[in-house]
PDB file of C-alpha atoms (C1' of nucleotides) in Angstrom:
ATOM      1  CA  UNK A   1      17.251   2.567  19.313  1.00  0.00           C
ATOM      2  CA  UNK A   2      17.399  -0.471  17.126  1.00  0.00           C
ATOM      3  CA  UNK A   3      15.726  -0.475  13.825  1.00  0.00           C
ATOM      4  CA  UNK A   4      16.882  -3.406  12.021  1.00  0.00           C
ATOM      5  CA  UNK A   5      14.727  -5.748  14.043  1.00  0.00           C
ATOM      6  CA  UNK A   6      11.448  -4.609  14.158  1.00  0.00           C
ATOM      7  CA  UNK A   7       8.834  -6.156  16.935  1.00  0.00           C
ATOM      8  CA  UNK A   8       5.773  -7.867  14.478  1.00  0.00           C
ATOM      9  CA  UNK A   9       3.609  -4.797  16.016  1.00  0.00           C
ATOM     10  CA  UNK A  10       6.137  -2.203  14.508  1.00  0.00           C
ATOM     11  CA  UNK A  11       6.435  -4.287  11.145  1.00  0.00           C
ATOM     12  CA  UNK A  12       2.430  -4.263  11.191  1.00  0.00           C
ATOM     13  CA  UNK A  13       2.831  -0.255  12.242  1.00  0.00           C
ATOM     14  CA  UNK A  14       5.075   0.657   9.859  1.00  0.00           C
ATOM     15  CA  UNK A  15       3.094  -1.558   6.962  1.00  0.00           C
ATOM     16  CA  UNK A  16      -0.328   0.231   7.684  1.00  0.00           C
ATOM     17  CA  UNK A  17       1.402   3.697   8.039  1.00  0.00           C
ATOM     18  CA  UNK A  18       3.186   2.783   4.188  1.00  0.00           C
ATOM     19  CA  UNK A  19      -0.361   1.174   3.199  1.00  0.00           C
ATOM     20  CA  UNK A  20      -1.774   4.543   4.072  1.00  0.00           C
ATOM     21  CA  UNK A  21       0.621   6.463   2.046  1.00  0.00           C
ATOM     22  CA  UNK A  22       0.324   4.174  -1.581  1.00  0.00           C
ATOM     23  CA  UNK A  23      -1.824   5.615  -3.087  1.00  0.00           C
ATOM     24  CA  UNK A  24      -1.956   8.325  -6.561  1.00  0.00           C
ATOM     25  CA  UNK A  25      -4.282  10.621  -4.554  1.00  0.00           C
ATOM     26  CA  UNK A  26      -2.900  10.355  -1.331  1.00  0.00           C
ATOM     27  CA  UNK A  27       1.065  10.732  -2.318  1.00  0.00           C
ATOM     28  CA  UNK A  28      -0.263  13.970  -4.204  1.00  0.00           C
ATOM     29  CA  UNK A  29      -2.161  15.566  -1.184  1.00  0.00           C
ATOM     30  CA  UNK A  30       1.202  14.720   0.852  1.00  0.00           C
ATOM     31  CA  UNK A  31       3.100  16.576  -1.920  1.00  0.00           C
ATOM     32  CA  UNK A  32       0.985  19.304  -1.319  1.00  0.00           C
ATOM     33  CA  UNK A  33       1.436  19.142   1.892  1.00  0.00           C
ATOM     34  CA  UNK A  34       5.186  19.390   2.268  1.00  0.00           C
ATOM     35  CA  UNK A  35       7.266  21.658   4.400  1.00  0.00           C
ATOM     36  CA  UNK A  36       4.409  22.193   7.028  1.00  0.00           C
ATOM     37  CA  UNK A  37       1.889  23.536   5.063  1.00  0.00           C
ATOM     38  CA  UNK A  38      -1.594  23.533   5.980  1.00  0.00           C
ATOM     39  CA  UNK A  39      -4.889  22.785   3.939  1.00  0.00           C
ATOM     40  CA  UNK A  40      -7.988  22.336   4.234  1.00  0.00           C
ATOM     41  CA  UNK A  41     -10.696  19.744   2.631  1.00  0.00           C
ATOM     42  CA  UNK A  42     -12.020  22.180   0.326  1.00  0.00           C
ATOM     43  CA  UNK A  43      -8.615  23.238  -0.878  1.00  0.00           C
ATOM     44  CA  UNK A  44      -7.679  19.897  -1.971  1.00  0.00           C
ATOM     45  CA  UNK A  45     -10.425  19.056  -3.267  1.00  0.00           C
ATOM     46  CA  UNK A  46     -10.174  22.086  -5.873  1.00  0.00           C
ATOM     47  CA  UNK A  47      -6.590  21.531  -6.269  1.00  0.00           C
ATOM     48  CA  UNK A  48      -6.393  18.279  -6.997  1.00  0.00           C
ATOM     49  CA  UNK A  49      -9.635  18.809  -9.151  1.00  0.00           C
ATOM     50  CA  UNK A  50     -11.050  15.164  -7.270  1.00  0.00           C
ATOM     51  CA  UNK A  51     -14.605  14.895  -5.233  1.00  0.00           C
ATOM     52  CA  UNK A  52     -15.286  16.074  -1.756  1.00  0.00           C
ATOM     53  CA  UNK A  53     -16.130  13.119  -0.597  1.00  0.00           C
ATOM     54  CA  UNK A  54     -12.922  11.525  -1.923  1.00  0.00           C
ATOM     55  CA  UNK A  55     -10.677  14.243  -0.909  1.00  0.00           C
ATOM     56  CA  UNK A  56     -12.402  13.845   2.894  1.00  0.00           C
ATOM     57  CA  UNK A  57     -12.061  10.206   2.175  1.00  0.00           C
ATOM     58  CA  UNK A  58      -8.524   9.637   1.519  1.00  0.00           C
ATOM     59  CA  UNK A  59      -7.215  12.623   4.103  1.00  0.00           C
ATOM     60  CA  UNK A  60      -9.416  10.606   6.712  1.00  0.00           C
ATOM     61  CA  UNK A  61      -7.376   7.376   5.854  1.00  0.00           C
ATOM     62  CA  UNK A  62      -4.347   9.724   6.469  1.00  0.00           C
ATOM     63  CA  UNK A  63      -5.543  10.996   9.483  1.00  0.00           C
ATOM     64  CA  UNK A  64      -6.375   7.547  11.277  1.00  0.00           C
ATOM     65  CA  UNK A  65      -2.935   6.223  10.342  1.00  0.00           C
ATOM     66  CA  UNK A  66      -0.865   8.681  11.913  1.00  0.00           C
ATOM     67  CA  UNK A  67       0.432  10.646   9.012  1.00  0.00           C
ATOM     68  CA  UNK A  68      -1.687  13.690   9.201  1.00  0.00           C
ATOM     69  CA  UNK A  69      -3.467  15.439  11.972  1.00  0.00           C
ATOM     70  CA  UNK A  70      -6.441  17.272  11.319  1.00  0.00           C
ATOM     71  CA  UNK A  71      -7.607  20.252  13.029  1.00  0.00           C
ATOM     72  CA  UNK A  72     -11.017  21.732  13.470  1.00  0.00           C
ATOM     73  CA  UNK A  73     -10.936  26.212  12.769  1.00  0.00           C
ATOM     74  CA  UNK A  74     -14.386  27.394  12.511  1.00  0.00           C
ATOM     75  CA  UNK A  75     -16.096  25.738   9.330  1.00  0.00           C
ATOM     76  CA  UNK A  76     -12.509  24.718   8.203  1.00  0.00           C
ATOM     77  CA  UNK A  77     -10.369  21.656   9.024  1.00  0.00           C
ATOM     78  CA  UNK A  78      -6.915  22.196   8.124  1.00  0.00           C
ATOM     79  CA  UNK A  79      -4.908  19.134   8.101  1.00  0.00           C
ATOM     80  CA  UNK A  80      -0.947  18.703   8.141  1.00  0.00           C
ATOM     81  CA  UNK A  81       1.556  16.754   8.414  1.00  0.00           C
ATOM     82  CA  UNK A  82       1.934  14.700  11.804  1.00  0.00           C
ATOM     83  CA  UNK A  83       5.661  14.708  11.877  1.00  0.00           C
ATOM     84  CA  UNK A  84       8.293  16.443   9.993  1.00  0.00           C
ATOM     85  CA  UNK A  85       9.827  13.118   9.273  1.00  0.00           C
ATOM     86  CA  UNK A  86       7.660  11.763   6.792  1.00  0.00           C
ATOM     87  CA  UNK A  87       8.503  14.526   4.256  1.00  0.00           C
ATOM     88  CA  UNK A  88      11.936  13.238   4.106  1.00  0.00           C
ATOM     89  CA  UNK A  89       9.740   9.752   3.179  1.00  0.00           C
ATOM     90  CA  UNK A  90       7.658  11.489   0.387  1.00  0.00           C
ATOM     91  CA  UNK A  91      10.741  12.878  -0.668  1.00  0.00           C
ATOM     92  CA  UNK A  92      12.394   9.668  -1.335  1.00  0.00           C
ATOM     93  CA  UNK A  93       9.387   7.868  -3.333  1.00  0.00           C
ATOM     94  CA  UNK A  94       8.956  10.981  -4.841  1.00  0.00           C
ATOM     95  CA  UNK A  95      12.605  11.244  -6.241  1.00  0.00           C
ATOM     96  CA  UNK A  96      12.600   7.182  -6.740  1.00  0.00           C
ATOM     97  CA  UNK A  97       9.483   7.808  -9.170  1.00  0.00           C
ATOM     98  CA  UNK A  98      11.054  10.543 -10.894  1.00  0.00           C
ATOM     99  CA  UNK A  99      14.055   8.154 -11.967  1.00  0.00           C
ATOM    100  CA  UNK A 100      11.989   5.332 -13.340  1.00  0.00           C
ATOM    101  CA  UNK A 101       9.005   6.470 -14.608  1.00  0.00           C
TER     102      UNK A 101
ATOM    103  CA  UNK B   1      14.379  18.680 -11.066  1.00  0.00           C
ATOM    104  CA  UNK B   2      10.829  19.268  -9.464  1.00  0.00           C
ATOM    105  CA  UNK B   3       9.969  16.681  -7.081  1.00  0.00           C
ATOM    106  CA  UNK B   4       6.579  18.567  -6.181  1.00  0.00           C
ATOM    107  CA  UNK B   5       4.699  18.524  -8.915  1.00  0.00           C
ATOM    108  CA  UNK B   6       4.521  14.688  -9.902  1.00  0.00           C
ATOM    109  CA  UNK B   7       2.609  13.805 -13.061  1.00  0.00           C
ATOM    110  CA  UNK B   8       0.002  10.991 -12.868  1.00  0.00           C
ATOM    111  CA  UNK B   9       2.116   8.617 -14.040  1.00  0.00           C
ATOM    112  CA  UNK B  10       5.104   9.575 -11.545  1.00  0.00           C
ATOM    113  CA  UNK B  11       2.236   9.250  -8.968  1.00  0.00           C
ATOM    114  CA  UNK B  12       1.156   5.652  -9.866  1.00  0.00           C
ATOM    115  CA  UNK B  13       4.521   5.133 -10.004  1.00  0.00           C
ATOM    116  CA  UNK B  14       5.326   5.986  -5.983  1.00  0.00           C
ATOM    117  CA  UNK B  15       2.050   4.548  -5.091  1.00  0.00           C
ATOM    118  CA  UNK B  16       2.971   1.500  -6.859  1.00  0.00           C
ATOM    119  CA  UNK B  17       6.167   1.314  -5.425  1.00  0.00           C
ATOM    120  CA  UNK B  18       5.007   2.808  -1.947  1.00  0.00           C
ATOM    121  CA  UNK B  19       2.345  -0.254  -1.712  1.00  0.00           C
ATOM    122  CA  UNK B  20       4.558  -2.919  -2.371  1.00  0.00           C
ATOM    123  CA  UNK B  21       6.687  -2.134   0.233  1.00  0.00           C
ATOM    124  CA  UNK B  22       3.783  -1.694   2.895  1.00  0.00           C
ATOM    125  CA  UNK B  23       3.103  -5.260   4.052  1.00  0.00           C
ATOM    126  CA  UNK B  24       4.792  -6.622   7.161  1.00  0.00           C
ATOM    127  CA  UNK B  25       6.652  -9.534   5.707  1.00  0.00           C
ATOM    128  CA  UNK B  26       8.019  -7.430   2.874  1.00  0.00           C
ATOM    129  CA  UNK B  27       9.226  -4.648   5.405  1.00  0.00           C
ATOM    130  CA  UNK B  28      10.655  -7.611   7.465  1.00  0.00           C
ATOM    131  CA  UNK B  29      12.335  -8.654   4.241  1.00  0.00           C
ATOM    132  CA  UNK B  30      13.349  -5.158   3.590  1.00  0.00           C
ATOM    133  CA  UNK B  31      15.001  -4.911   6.877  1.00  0.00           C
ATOM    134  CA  UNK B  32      17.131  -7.789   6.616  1.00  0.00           C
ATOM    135  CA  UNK B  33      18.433  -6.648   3.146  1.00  0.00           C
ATOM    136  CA  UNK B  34      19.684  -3.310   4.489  1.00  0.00           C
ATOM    137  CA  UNK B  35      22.979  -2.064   3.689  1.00  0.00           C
ATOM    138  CA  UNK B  36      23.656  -3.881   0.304  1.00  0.00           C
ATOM    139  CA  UNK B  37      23.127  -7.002   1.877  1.00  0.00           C
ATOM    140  CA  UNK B  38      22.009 -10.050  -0.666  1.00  0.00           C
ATOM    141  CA  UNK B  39      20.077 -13.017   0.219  1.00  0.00           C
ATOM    142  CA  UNK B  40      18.768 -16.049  -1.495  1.00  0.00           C
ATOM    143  CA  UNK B  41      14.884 -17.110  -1.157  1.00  0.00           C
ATOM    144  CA  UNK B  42      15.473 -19.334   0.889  1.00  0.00           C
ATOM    145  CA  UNK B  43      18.036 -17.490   3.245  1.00  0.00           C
ATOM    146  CA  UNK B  44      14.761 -15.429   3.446  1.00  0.00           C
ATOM    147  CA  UNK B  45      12.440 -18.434   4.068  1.00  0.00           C
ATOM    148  CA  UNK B  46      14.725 -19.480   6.732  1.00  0.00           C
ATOM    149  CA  UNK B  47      15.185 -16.021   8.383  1.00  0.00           C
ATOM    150  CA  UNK B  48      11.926 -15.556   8.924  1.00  0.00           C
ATOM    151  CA  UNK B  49      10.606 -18.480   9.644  1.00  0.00           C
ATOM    152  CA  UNK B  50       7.873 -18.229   6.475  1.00  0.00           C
ATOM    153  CA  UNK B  51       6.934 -20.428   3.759  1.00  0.00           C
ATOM    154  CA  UNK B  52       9.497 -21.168   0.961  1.00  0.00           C
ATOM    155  CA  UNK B  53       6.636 -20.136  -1.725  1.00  0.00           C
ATOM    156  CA  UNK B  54       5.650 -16.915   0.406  1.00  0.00           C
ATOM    157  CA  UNK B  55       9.323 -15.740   0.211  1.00  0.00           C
ATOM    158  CA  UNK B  56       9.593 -16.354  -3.945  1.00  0.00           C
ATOM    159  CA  UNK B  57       6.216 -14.381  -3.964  1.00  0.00           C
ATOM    160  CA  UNK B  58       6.938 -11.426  -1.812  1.00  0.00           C
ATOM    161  CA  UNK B  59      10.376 -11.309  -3.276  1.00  0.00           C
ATOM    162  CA  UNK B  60       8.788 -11.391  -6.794  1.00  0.00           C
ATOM    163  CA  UNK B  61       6.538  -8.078  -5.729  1.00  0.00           C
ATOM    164  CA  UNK B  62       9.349  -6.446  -4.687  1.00  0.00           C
ATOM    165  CA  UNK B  63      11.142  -7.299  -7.609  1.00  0.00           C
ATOM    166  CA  UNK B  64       8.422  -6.207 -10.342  1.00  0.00           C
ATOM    167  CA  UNK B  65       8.126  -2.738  -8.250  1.00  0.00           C
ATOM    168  CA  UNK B  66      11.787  -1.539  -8.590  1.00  0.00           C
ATOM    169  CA  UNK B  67      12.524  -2.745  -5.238  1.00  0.00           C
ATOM    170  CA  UNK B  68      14.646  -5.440  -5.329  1.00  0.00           C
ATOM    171  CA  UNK B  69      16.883  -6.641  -7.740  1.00  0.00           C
ATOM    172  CA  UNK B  70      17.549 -10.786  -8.234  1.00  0.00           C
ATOM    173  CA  UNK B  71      20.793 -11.942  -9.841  1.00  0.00           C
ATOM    174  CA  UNK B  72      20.865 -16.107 -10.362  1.00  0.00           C
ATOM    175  CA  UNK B  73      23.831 -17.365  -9.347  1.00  0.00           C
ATOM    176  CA  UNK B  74      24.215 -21.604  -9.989  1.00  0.00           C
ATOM    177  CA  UNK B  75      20.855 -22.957  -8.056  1.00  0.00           C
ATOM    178  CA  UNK B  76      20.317 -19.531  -6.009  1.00  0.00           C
ATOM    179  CA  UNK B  77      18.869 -16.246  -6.898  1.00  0.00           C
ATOM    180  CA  UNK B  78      20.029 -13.232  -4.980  1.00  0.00           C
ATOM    181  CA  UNK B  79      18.296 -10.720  -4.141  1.00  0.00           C
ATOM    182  CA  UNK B  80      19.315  -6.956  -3.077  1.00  0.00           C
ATOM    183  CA  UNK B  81      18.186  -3.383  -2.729  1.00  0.00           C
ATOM    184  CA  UNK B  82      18.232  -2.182  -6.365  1.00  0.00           C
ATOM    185  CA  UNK B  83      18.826   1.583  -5.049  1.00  0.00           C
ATOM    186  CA  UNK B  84      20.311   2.744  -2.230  1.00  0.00           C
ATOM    187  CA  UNK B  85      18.132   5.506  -1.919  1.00  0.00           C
ATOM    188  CA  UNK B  86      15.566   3.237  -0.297  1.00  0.00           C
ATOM    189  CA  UNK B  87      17.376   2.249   2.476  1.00  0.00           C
ATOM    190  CA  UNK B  88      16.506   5.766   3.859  1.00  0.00           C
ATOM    191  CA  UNK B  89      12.954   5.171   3.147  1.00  0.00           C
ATOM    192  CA  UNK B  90      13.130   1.513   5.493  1.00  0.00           C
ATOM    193  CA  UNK B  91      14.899   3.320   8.064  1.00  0.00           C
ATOM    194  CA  UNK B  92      11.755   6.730   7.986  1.00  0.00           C
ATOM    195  CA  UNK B  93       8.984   4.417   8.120  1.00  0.00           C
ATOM    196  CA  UNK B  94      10.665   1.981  10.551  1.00  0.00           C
ATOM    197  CA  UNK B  95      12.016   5.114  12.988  1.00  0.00           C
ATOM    198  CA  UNK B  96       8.111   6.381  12.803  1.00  0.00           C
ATOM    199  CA  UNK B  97       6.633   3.009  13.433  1.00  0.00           C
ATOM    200  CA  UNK B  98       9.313   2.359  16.779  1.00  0.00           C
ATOM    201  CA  UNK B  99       8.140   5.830  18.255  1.00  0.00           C
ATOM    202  CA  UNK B 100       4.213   4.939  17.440  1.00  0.00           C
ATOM    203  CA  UNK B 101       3.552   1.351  18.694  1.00  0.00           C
TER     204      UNK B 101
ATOM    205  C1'  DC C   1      18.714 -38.183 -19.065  1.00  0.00           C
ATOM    206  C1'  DT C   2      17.629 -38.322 -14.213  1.00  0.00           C
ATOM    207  C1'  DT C   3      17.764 -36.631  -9.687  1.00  0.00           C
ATOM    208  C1'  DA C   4      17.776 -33.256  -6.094  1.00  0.00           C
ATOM    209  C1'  DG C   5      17.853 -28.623  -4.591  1.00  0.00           C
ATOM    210  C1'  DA C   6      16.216 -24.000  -5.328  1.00  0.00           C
ATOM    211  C1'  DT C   7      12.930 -20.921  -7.029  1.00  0.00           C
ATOM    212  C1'  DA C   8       8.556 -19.541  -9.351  1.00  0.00           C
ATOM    213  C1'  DT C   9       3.799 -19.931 -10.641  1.00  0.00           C
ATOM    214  C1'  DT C  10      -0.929 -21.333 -10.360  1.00  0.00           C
ATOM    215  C1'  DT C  11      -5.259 -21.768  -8.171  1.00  0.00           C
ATOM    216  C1'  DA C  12      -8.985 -20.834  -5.154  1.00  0.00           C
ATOM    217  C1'  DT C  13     -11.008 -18.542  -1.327  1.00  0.00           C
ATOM    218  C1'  DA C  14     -11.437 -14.816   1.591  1.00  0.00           C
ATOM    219  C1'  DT C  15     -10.902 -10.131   2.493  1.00  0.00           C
ATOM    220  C1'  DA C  16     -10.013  -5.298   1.524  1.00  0.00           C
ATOM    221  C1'  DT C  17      -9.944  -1.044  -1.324  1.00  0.00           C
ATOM    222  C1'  DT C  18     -11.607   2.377  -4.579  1.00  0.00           C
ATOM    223  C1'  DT C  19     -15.020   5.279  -6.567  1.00  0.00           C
ATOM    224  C1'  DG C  20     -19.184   7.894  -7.139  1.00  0.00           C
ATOM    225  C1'  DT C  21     -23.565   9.273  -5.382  1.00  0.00           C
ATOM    226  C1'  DA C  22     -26.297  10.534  -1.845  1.00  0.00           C
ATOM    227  C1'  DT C  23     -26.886  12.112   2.577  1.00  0.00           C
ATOM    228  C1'  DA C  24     -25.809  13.481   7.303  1.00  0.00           C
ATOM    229  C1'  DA C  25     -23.481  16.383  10.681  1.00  0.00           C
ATOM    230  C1'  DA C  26     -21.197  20.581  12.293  1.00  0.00           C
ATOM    231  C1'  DT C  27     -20.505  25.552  12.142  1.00  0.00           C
ATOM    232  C1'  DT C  28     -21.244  30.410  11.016  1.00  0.00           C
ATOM    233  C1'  DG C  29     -23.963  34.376   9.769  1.00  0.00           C
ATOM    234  C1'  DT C  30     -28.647  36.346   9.189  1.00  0.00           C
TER     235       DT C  30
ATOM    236  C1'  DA D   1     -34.492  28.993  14.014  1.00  0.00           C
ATOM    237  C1'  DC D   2     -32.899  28.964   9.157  1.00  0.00           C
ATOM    238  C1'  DA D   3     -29.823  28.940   5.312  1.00  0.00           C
ATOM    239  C1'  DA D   4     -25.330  28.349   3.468  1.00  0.00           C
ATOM    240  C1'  DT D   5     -20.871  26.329   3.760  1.00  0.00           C
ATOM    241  C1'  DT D   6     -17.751  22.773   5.027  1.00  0.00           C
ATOM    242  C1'  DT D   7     -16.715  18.233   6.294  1.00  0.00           C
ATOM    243  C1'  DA D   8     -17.812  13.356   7.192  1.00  0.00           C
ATOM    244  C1'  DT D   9     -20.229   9.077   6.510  1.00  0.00           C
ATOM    245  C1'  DA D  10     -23.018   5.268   4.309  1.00  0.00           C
ATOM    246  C1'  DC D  11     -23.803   2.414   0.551  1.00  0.00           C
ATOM    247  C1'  DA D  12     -22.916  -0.533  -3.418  1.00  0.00           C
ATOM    248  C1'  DA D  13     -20.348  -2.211  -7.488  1.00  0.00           C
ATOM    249  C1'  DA D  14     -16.072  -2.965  -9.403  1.00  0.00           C
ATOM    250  C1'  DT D  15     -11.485  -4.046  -8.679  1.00  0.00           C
ATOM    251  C1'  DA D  16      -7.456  -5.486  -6.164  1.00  0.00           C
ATOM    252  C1'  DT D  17      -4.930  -8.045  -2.611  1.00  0.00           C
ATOM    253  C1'  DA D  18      -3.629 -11.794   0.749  1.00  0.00           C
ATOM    254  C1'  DT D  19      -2.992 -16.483   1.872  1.00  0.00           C
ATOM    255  C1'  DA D  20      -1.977 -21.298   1.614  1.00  0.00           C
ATOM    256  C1'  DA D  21      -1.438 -25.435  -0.897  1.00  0.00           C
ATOM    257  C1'  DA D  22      -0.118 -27.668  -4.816  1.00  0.00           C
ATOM    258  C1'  DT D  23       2.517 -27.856  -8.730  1.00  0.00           C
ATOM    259  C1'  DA D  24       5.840 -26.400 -12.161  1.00  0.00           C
ATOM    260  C1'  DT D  25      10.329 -24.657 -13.747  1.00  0.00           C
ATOM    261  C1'  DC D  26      15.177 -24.035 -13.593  1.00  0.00           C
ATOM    262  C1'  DT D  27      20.007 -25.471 -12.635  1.00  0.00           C
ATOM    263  C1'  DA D  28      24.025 -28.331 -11.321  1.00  0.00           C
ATOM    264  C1'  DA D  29      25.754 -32.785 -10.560  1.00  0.00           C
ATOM    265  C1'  DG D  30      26.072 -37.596 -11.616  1.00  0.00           C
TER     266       DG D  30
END
DNA sequence: CTTAGATATTTATATATTTGTATAAATTGT
DNA sequence: ACAATTTATACAAATATATAAATATCTAAG
């Protein structure tokens, strides 16, 4: 496979998956996320000390851009990762941060 | 160092980073600079076929975000990855936008 | 200093995102 | 059926972003 020259549907893709990511909030539920770990809306939302509605909010943008998956378990929905391959991406911004802040 | 407990500022800082990277053109632009390869604006404009005054303003984006690094040289500016840590960021989000679309 | 090429900035309009509050929907246990 | 818990959605105000066109700045050469 090619990835240097990206179809305008995969540049698009790829820009609304990264869109999805850029955010304070939503780079720290994907840190808490890492390494396959599950959570659920409540969890974040105490964890990351933000609203409900905002932690449903922002793990809903996740969701509908193919980064996480959510899945229904009783009253819960646990949500995680959607492939293993984006940690290597939070990761990255996370260590490029870490340099220049 | 602990890349998994970002402060708020390291968080603003990836999100910043993170969302000037996610827009089509600049991932286009991204993708051509790969591999320590340096272009001029209007190498850029020509490339891919987009306004001269789009290319100075993406490339300016990418350059006040730690992206992209622009050295004059006589009339041209180049521009270039200023770490190579990001070109495994292009290739994550580009490899999970191919299998998606 | 003037010109031409290369790059950057400004401006205005349209569109999108974020945030909090309130409320609705789904599920379990009584 | 009802109450309690969990999750999702709707709304509105403030803020941010995208886009294109026009204009300005910078640099080398003459």
């Amino acid at each position: 496979m090619k990835i240097n020259d990206l179809t305008i549907e995969q540049l698009e893709k790829a820009a609304s998956m990264l869109k999805a990511i850029s955010h304070p909030v939503r780079i720290a539920i994907l840190n808490h996320l890492e390494n396959g770990k599950k959570s659920t809306v409540t969890e974040i939302h105490e964890a990351l000390g933000i609203e409900q509605s905002a932690a449903s909010h922002h793990l809903g943008i996740l969701r509908n851009n193919d980064i996480l998956v959510a899945k229904r378990d009783g009253k819960n929905t646990y949500y995680f990762y959607k492939h293993d391959r984006l940690n290597v991406l939070i990761d990255c911004i996370s260590k490029c941060a870490c340099e220049k802040v």
